[in-house]
Structure formats: C-alpha cells, structure tokens
Amino acid sequence: MEVLFKVIRQTENSSPVVQTYRLEAEPGNTILDCLNQIKWEQDGTLAYRKNCRNTICGSCAMRINGRSALACKENLRSEIARLENIPAPGNKASSIPEITIAPLGNMPVIKDLVVDMSSFWDNLEAVAPYVSTAGRQVPEKEFLQTPQERSLLDQTGNCIMCGACYSECNAREVNSDFVGPHALAKAYRMVADSRDRDIENRLENYNEDTKGVWGCTRCFYCNSVCPMDVEPLEQITKIKQEILEHKQVADSRSIRHRKVLVDLVKEGGWIDERKFGLHVVGNYFKDLTGLLSIVPLGMRMIAKGKFPLSFESSEGTQQVRSLIEAVQEEGLATGD
C-alpha cells in the first residue's frame, strides 16, 4: 500500500517544518519499520531514537497522529483504521493515507524526533525512585514478601520510562514544578513496597504544593497513552489516599481542598462556595494570612452581586450523602 508520512522536522532553537515522504509499505509494518525505510532509502538525515524494536526499551516514543505512542508498537493497519474513525472534513476515502509524526511534547527538541529528556529524568530522581537506605541495608536473611505484597508492585513495575505520559501531561505543560505522571507512578511503587522504611518522608515530599500529587489535573491523558497499562493517574490517586489517611486537615491547603470538598457535598448536595474558600484558604478562620488574601476577591464579588448570601441544599442531599458514605465504607473495607 502507498502511504504518505508527514514528519515534523526541526533542529534545536529553530522553527519546525513539515517534510513529506511517500513510500510503499505493508499494512502490517510498524511505524518504526516505515521510519527505517525512509531513513535507509530516502533520507539518511532523519533523526529518531530506537533500540529494541520490541516494546521493551521505550526509546522510540513519539507523537503519531497527535498522540504519544511507541513507533515499534503501532502498525499501519491499526493506525489507518483509527484515523478512519475520526471525522475529518474534506478527506476522501480514496485518498492516500497520511501519517503525521512529531516529537514528544513537554521536552525541547534536539533534532527532528529526538528530544532532550533531562527534565524527565531529573523529575524521576526527585521522587527517590528506589528503596530507602534503611531498606537496602544487608540483612541477616533475605527480604521476604508475600505474593500479595509483591503483587502491589506489578503494575508500576511495568513502566518502561518511554515518556509518553510525560509528553501528554497537561499539568506539566503549565506547571514546570510538577514532577510528572511517570515519576509519581514510580513513587507509588516505593510507597507500596513493604521493604521501604521511609514512607512518612515520601508522603511529605509527594504532598508538597503542586510539585507532587496535588499538581495533577486528572486529565486522564497519561492513562490513555501508556503502552504498558501502568495507569499513572491511578497510582497518583493511591498516593493521595495514603496522604489523606496519614495527614490532618490542617496540615496543608491541598489536603483541606480535598476533604472540605467532600464534606460540603455530603452536607448540602453541592459545594457551598462561601464556606469553601473560608475553610480551604482560611483554614477554618485559623490562617489570618489566608483569610486576608481572599478579602479583595470577596469584596469584588459582593460589589458585582456575585457573592451568594444564602445557600440551599439540593433536593437529593440525602442520596448524595448515602452514596459518598457507601464509597468511603467500601474503601475502608478493601483498603483502597
């Protein structure tokens, strides 16, 4: 079959350009096979990373038709079928299929499809992704784990550090302090590891402002693009739950945000915004600096008639409260 490859090419500190390559390929060929064919037969200057060609090393991650994926995993047949299910005005069924290839996002381009992953690795290091020093001391006998304890590490242990989740992370795009979903998924592996002896310090670190778990915007992109089903968002949620179980409401604004939201919805069926700001930012009138910081906003809202003077509970408050309590009880019963 005939395919057009539109590759976004650029060098460091230059504007990207689109270069089109036409090639004959088999439907079962992977995207990496096609890039190799282009490099070997048409343009030897095309730069991209590759290694195992077998969905193990993660080197060949790139954006394929707008989403981050492994070039060695995706093939022409499945990619064209996916594109056919996406409405595209003006496209004709008889036209030559087009595959657009671009470098990963949230990282500067070195050349073509090769990006500088320094921030990716630095943020991974920031969560200390290894068993604590105390846990690594040579014991009198080997560390033993039950099958259940070991099973907690299986999903996060599948991560191959390809960078797909980091590339698609909306939080990382707007917040350079956020360590990223890859780092927090690996962080949960340490939290869940029965051999680790530094859980309290870890949770303190992961709870810090928007650098850690509270910086996640829950956009779900990290889960949707992960080629190994690590589900980083789920691991971030598990860390949040651990933090909430170990910390008190007064410990940080992020914790109050989560707990106050649930409490207010249980109380009235939806959020009483008057109390929300006072409880979260003002720490139940204990944080004078926080209270003063929201006074200007409150005054502007009052002046424009946007400040609610009363609050009416929703008609289904009791049902909402029952649902929340049922979920909380189920979480306690299962340990989630």
CSV table of C-alpha atoms in Angstrom, one decimal:
chain,number,residue,atom,x,y,z
A,1,MET,CA,0.0,0.0,0.0
A,2,GLU,CA,1.1,3.6,-0.6
A,3,VAL,CA,1.4,5.9,2.4
A,4,LEU,CA,2.4,9.5,3.0
A,5,PHE,CA,4.5,10.2,6.0
A,6,LYS,CA,4.4,13.8,7.2
A,7,VAL,CA,7.3,14.2,9.6
A,8,ILE,CA,7.7,17.4,11.8
A,9,ARG,CA,11.4,18.2,11.5
A,10,GLN,CA,13.4,20.8,13.3
A,11,THR,CA,16.8,21.4,14.8
A,12,GLU,CA,17.5,23.0,18.2
A,13,ASN,CA,16.2,26.5,18.6
A,14,SER,CA,14.6,26.6,15.1
A,15,SER,CA,11.1,26.6,13.8
A,16,PRO,CA,9.6,23.2,12.8
A,17,VAL,CA,8.9,22.3,9.2
A,18,VAL,CA,6.8,19.5,7.7
A,19,GLN,CA,8.6,17.1,5.3
A,20,THR,CA,6.5,14.6,3.4
A,21,TYR,CA,7.7,11.2,2.3
A,22,ARG,CA,5.9,8.8,0.0
A,23,LEU,CA,6.6,5.1,0.4
A,24,GLU,CA,5.3,1.6,-0.4
A,25,ALA,CA,4.7,-0.5,2.7
A,26,GLU,CA,2.9,-3.5,4.0
A,27,PRO,CA,-0.2,-2.9,6.3
A,28,GLY,CA,1.5,-4.9,9.0
A,29,ASN,CA,4.6,-2.8,9.0
A,30,THR,CA,5.1,-0.9,12.2
A,31,ILE,CA,5.6,2.9,12.2
A,32,LEU,CA,9.2,2.3,13.2
A,33,ASP,CA,9.6,0.0,10.1
A,34,CYS,CA,8.4,2.8,7.9
A,35,LEU,CA,10.7,5.4,9.5
A,36,ASN,CA,13.6,2.9,9.0
A,37,GLN,CA,12.6,2.6,5.3
A,38,ILE,CA,12.6,6.4,4.9
A,39,LYS,CA,16.0,6.7,6.6
A,40,TRP,CA,17.6,3.9,4.7
A,41,GLU,CA,16.1,4.5,1.3
A,42,GLN,CA,15.2,8.2,1.1
A,43,ASP,CA,16.7,10.5,3.7
A,44,GLY,CA,19.6,9.4,5.9
A,45,THR,CA,19.5,12.7,7.8
A,46,LEU,CA,16.2,11.9,9.6
A,47,ALA,CA,16.9,11.6,13.3
A,48,TYR,CA,14.9,9.5,15.8
A,49,ARG,CA,15.6,7.1,18.7
A,50,LYS,CA,15.2,3.3,18.5
A,51,ASN,CA,16.7,0.3,20.2
A,52,CYS,CA,14.9,-3.0,21.0
A,53,ARG,CA,12.1,-2.7,18.3
A,54,ASN,CA,10.0,-4.9,20.7
A,55,THR,CA,8.1,-2.7,23.1
A,56,ILE,CA,10.6,-3.1,25.9
A,57,CYS,CA,13.0,-0.2,25.9
A,58,GLY,CA,10.7,2.7,25.3
A,59,SER,CA,13.2,4.5,23.1
A,60,CYS,CA,11.0,5.1,20.1
A,61,ALA,CA,8.3,7.1,21.7
A,62,MET,CA,7.0,9.9,19.6
A,63,ARG,CA,3.7,11.6,18.6
A,64,ILE,CA,1.9,9.6,16.0
A,65,ASN,CA,-1.1,11.5,14.5
A,66,GLY,CA,-1.4,13.7,17.6
A,67,ARG,CA,-0.9,11.2,20.4
A,68,SER,CA,2.2,9.9,22.1
A,69,ALA,CA,3.0,6.2,21.4
A,70,LEU,CA,5.7,3.7,20.7
A,71,ALA,CA,6.6,3.6,17.0
A,72,CYS,CA,7.6,-0.1,17.3
A,73,LYS,CA,4.1,-1.0,18.7
A,74,GLU,CA,1.8,0.8,16.3
A,75,ASN,CA,1.4,-0.5,12.8
A,76,LEU,CA,0.0,1.0,9.6
A,77,ARG,CA,-3.2,-1.1,9.6
A,78,SER,CA,-4.3,-0.2,13.1
A,79,GLU,CA,-3.2,3.4,12.7
A,80,ILE,CA,-5.1,3.9,9.5
A,81,ALA,CA,-8.2,2.2,10.9
A,82,ARG,CA,-8.0,4.6,13.9
A,83,LEU,CA,-7.8,7.6,11.6
A,84,GLU,CA,-10.8,6.4,9.6
A,85,ASN,CA,-12.9,6.5,12.8
A,86,ILE,CA,-12.0,10.2,13.4
A,87,PRO,CA,-14.2,12.6,11.3
A,88,ALA,CA,-12.1,14.7,9.1
A,89,PRO,CA,-13.9,17.2,6.8
A,90,GLY,CA,-12.7,17.1,3.2
A,91,ASN,CA,-11.0,13.7,3.4
A,92,LYS,CA,-11.8,11.3,0.6
A,93,ALA,CA,-12.0,7.5,1.1
A,94,SER,CA,-9.8,7.0,-2.0
A,95,SER,CA,-7.0,9.4,-0.9
A,96,ILE,CA,-3.6,8.1,0.1
A,97,PRO,CA,-3.4,7.5,3.9
A,98,GLU,CA,-1.4,10.1,5.8
A,99,ILE,CA,0.6,9.5,8.9
A,100,THR,CA,1.9,12.6,10.8
A,101,ILE,CA,4.9,12.1,13.0
A,102,ALA,CA,6.1,14.6,15.6
A,103,PRO,CA,8.5,14.7,18.6
A,104,LEU,CA,7.3,14.2,22.1
A,105,GLY,CA,5.8,17.2,23.9
A,106,ASN,CA,6.9,19.0,27.1
A,107,MET,CA,10.6,18.5,26.2
A,108,PRO,CA,12.8,20.6,24.0
A,109,VAL,CA,13.7,19.2,20.6
A,110,ILE,CA,17.3,18.4,19.8
A,111,LYS,CA,16.8,17.3,16.2
A,112,ASP,CA,13.7,16.0,14.4
A,113,LEU,CA,12.1,13.4,16.6
A,114,VAL,CA,14.9,13.3,19.2
A,115,VAL,CA,14.1,15.3,22.4
A,116,ASP,CA,16.1,16.4,25.4
A,117,MET,CA,14.7,14.2,28.2
A,118,SER,CA,16.8,15.8,31.0
A,119,SER,CA,13.8,17.2,32.8
A,120,PHE,CA,12.1,13.8,32.6
A,121,TRP,CA,15.0,12.1,34.3
A,122,ASP,CA,15.6,14.9,36.8
A,123,ASN,CA,11.9,14.7,37.9
A,124,LEU,CA,12.1,11.0,38.3
A,125,GLU,CA,15.2,11.4,40.5
A,126,ALA,CA,13.3,13.9,42.6
A,127,VAL,CA,10.9,11.3,44.0
A,128,ALA,CA,13.7,9.0,45.1
A,129,PRO,CA,12.6,6.0,43.0
A,130,TYR,CA,14.5,3.4,44.9
A,131,VAL,CA,14.0,1.5,48.2
A,132,SER,CA,15.2,3.7,51.1
A,133,THR,CA,18.7,3.3,52.6
A,134,ALA,CA,17.4,1.5,55.7
A,135,GLY,CA,15.6,-0.9,53.5
A,136,ARG,CA,18.7,-1.6,51.4
A,137,GLN,CA,21.0,-2.5,54.4
A,138,VAL,CA,22.3,-6.0,54.1
A,139,PRO,CA,20.0,-8.1,56.3
A,140,GLU,CA,20.8,-11.3,58.2
A,141,LYS,CA,18.5,-13.1,55.8
A,142,GLU,CA,16.7,-12.2,52.5
A,143,PHE,CA,13.8,-9.8,52.4
A,144,LEU,CA,10.6,-11.8,52.2
A,145,GLN,CA,7.4,-10.6,50.6
A,146,THR,CA,4.1,-12.4,50.4
A,147,PRO,CA,2.6,-12.9,47.0
A,148,GLN,CA,0.0,-10.2,47.9
A,149,GLU,CA,2.7,-7.7,48.9
A,150,ARG,CA,4.7,-8.4,45.7
A,151,SER,CA,1.5,-8.1,43.5
A,152,LEU,CA,1.2,-4.4,44.6
A,153,LEU,CA,4.4,-3.7,42.6
A,154,ASP,CA,3.4,-5.5,39.4
A,155,GLN,CA,1.6,-2.7,37.6
A,156,THR,CA,4.0,0.2,38.3
A,157,GLY,CA,6.9,-2.2,37.7
A,158,ASN,CA,5.8,-2.5,34.1
A,159,CYS,CA,6.8,1.1,33.3
A,160,ILE,CA,9.5,1.3,30.6
A,161,MET,CA,10.1,5.1,31.0
A,162,CYS,CA,9.2,5.8,27.4
A,163,GLY,CA,8.0,9.4,28.2
A,164,ALA,CA,4.5,9.1,26.5
A,165,CYS,CA,2.6,10.1,29.7
A,166,TYR,CA,5.0,13.0,30.4
A,167,SER,CA,4.6,14.2,26.8
A,168,GLU,CA,0.8,14.4,27.1
A,169,CYS,CA,0.6,15.8,30.6
A,170,ASN,CA,-1.4,19.0,30.7
A,171,ALA,CA,-0.3,19.7,34.3
A,172,ARG,CA,3.4,19.6,33.2
A,173,GLU,CA,2.7,21.8,30.3
A,174,VAL,CA,1.5,24.7,32.5
A,175,ASN,CA,3.4,23.9,35.7
A,176,SER,CA,7.2,23.4,35.4
A,177,ASP,CA,7.4,22.4,39.1
A,178,PHE,CA,5.1,19.3,38.6
A,179,VAL,CA,7.3,16.2,38.6
A,180,GLY,CA,5.1,14.4,36.1
A,181,PRO,CA,3.0,11.2,36.0
A,182,HIS,CA,5.9,8.9,35.3
A,183,ALA,CA,7.7,10.0,38.5
A,184,LEU,CA,4.6,9.7,40.6
A,185,ALA,CA,3.7,6.3,39.3
A,186,LYS,CA,7.2,5.2,40.3
A,187,ALA,CA,6.7,7.0,43.6
A,188,TYR,CA,3.7,4.8,44.4
A,189,ARG,CA,5.8,1.7,43.7
A,190,MET,CA,8.0,2.8,46.6
A,191,VAL,CA,5.1,3.7,48.8
A,192,ALA,CA,3.6,0.2,48.2
A,193,ASP,CA,6.9,-1.7,48.7
A,194,SER,CA,6.9,-3.5,52.0
A,195,ARG,CA,10.7,-3.3,52.1
A,196,ASP,CA,10.8,0.6,52.2
A,197,ARG,CA,11.4,2.3,55.5
A,198,ASP,CA,10.8,5.9,54.6
A,199,ILE,CA,7.1,6.2,53.9
A,200,GLU,CA,6.4,9.2,56.1
A,201,ASN,CA,9.1,11.3,54.4
A,202,ARG,CA,8.0,10.2,51.0
A,203,LEU,CA,4.4,11.2,51.6
A,204,GLU,CA,5.6,14.6,53.0
A,205,ASN,CA,7.6,15.1,49.7
A,206,TYR,CA,4.8,14.0,47.4
A,207,ASN,CA,2.3,16.3,49.3
A,208,GLU,CA,4.4,19.4,48.6
A,209,ASP,CA,2.3,22.1,46.9
A,210,THR,CA,1.7,21.4,43.2
A,211,LYS,CA,5.1,19.7,42.7
A,212,GLY,CA,3.6,16.4,43.8
A,213,VAL,CA,0.3,14.6,43.5
A,214,TRP,CA,-1.8,17.8,44.0
A,215,GLY,CA,-0.4,19.2,40.8
A,216,CYS,CA,-2.2,16.6,38.8
A,217,THR,CA,-5.2,17.9,36.8
A,218,ARG,CA,-6.7,14.4,36.3
A,219,CYS,CA,-6.9,14.9,32.5
A,220,PHE,CA,-6.5,11.1,32.0
A,221,TYR,CA,-4.2,11.5,29.1
A,222,CYS,CA,-1.4,9.7,30.9
A,223,ASN,CA,-3.6,6.6,31.3
A,224,SER,CA,-4.8,6.7,27.7
A,225,VAL,CA,-1.4,6.8,26.0
A,226,CYS,CA,0.6,4.5,28.4
A,227,PRO,CA,1.7,1.5,26.2
A,228,MET,CA,2.2,-0.8,29.3
A,229,ASP,CA,-1.1,-0.1,31.1
A,230,VAL,CA,0.7,1.4,34.1
A,231,GLU,CA,-2.2,3.8,34.6
A,232,PRO,CA,-0.2,6.7,36.2
A,233,LEU,CA,-3.4,8.5,37.2
A,234,GLU,CA,-4.5,5.6,39.3
A,235,GLN,CA,-1.1,5.5,41.1
A,236,ILE,CA,-1.3,9.2,41.8
A,237,THR,CA,-4.8,8.7,43.3
A,238,LYS,CA,-3.5,5.9,45.5
A,239,ILE,CA,-0.7,8.3,46.8
A,240,LYS,CA,-3.4,10.9,47.5
A,241,GLN,CA,-5.3,8.4,49.5
A,242,GLU,CA,-2.3,7.5,51.6
A,243,ILE,CA,-1.6,11.2,52.3
A,244,LEU,CA,-5.2,11.8,53.3
A,245,GLU,CA,-5.0,8.8,55.7
A,246,HIS,CA,-1.7,10.0,57.3
A,247,LYS,CA,-2.4,13.7,57.4
A,248,GLN,CA,-4.8,16.0,59.2
A,249,VAL,CA,-7.0,18.7,57.6
A,250,ALA,CA,-4.8,21.5,59.0
A,251,ASP,CA,-1.6,20.1,57.5
A,252,SER,CA,-1.9,21.6,54.1
A,253,ARG,CA,-4.2,23.5,51.8
A,254,SER,CA,-4.2,20.7,49.3
A,255,ILE,CA,-5.5,18.2,51.9
A,256,ARG,CA,-8.1,20.7,53.1
A,257,HIS,CA,-9.2,21.2,49.5
A,258,ARG,CA,-10.0,17.5,49.1
A,259,LYS,CA,-11.6,16.9,52.4
A,260,VAL,CA,-13.6,20.2,52.6
A,261,LEU,CA,-15.0,19.5,49.1
A,262,VAL,CA,-16.3,16.0,50.2
A,263,ASP,CA,-17.6,17.3,53.5
A,264,LEU,CA,-19.5,20.2,51.9
A,265,VAL,CA,-21.0,17.9,49.2
A,266,LYS,CA,-22.1,15.5,51.9
A,267,GLU,CA,-23.6,18.4,53.9
A,268,GLY,CA,-25.6,20.1,51.2
A,269,GLY,CA,-25.5,18.0,48.0
A,270,TRP,CA,-23.2,20.5,46.3
A,271,ILE,CA,-20.5,22.9,47.3
A,272,ASP,CA,-21.3,25.9,49.5
A,273,GLU,CA,-18.8,28.3,47.9
A,274,ARG,CA,-19.0,30.7,50.9
A,275,LYS,CA,-17.6,28.1,53.2
A,276,PHE,CA,-15.3,26.5,50.7
A,277,GLY,CA,-12.9,29.5,50.5
A,278,LEU,CA,-13.0,30.2,54.2
A,279,HIS,CA,-12.3,26.6,55.1
A,280,VAL,CA,-9.7,25.8,52.5
A,281,VAL,CA,-7.8,29.1,52.2
A,282,GLY,CA,-8.6,30.4,55.7
A,283,ASN,CA,-8.2,27.0,57.4
A,284,TYR,CA,-11.4,27.4,59.3
A,285,PHE,CA,-10.6,31.0,60.3
A,286,LYS,CA,-7.2,29.9,61.8
A,287,ASP,CA,-5.0,31.2,58.9
A,288,LEU,CA,-5.2,35.0,59.1
A,289,THR,CA,-2.9,35.5,56.1
A,290,GLY,CA,-5.0,33.2,54.1
A,291,LEU,CA,-8.2,35.0,55.1
A,292,LEU,CA,-6.7,38.4,54.2
A,293,SER,CA,-5.6,37.0,50.8
A,294,ILE,CA,-9.2,36.3,49.7
A,295,VAL,CA,-10.7,39.6,51.1
A,296,PRO,CA,-10.2,41.5,47.8
A,297,LEU,CA,-11.8,38.8,45.8
A,298,GLY,CA,-14.7,38.6,48.3
A,299,MET,CA,-15.2,42.4,48.1
A,300,ARG,CA,-15.2,42.3,44.3
A,301,MET,CA,-17.8,39.5,44.3
A,302,ILE,CA,-20.0,41.4,46.7
A,303,ALA,CA,-19.7,44.6,44.6
A,304,LYS,CA,-20.8,42.8,41.5
A,305,GLY,CA,-23.6,40.8,43.2
A,306,LYS,CA,-21.8,37.5,42.7
A,307,PHE,CA,-21.4,36.6,46.3
A,308,PRO,CA,-24.2,34.2,47.5
A,309,LEU,CA,-25.8,35.4,50.7
A,310,SER,CA,-27.6,32.2,51.3
A,311,PHE,CA,-27.2,28.5,50.5
A,312,GLU,CA,-29.9,26.0,49.7
A,313,SER,CA,-29.2,22.3,49.9
A,314,SER,CA,-30.0,20.2,46.8
A,315,GLU,CA,-33.1,18.1,46.8
A,316,GLY,CA,-31.1,14.9,46.6
A,317,THR,CA,-28.7,15.7,49.5
A,318,GLN,CA,-29.6,12.6,51.5
A,319,GLN,CA,-29.0,10.3,48.4
A,320,VAL,CA,-25.6,12.1,47.7
A,321,ARG,CA,-24.6,11.7,51.3
A,322,SER,CA,-25.5,8.0,51.3
A,323,LEU,CA,-23.5,7.4,48.1
A,324,ILE,CA,-20.4,9.1,49.4
A,325,GLU,CA,-20.6,7.2,52.7
A,326,ALA,CA,-21.1,3.9,50.9
A,327,VAL,CA,-18.0,4.6,48.7
A,328,GLN,CA,-16.0,5.5,51.8
A,329,GLU,CA,-17.1,2.4,53.7
A,330,GLU,CA,-16.2,0.2,50.6
A,331,GLY,CA,-12.8,1.9,50.5
A,332,LEU,CA,-12.2,1.1,54.2
A,333,ALA,CA,-13.3,-2.5,53.7
A,334,THR,CA,-11.0,-3.1,50.7
A,335,GLY,CA,-8.1,-1.0,51.9
A,336,ASP,CA,-8.3,1.3,48.8
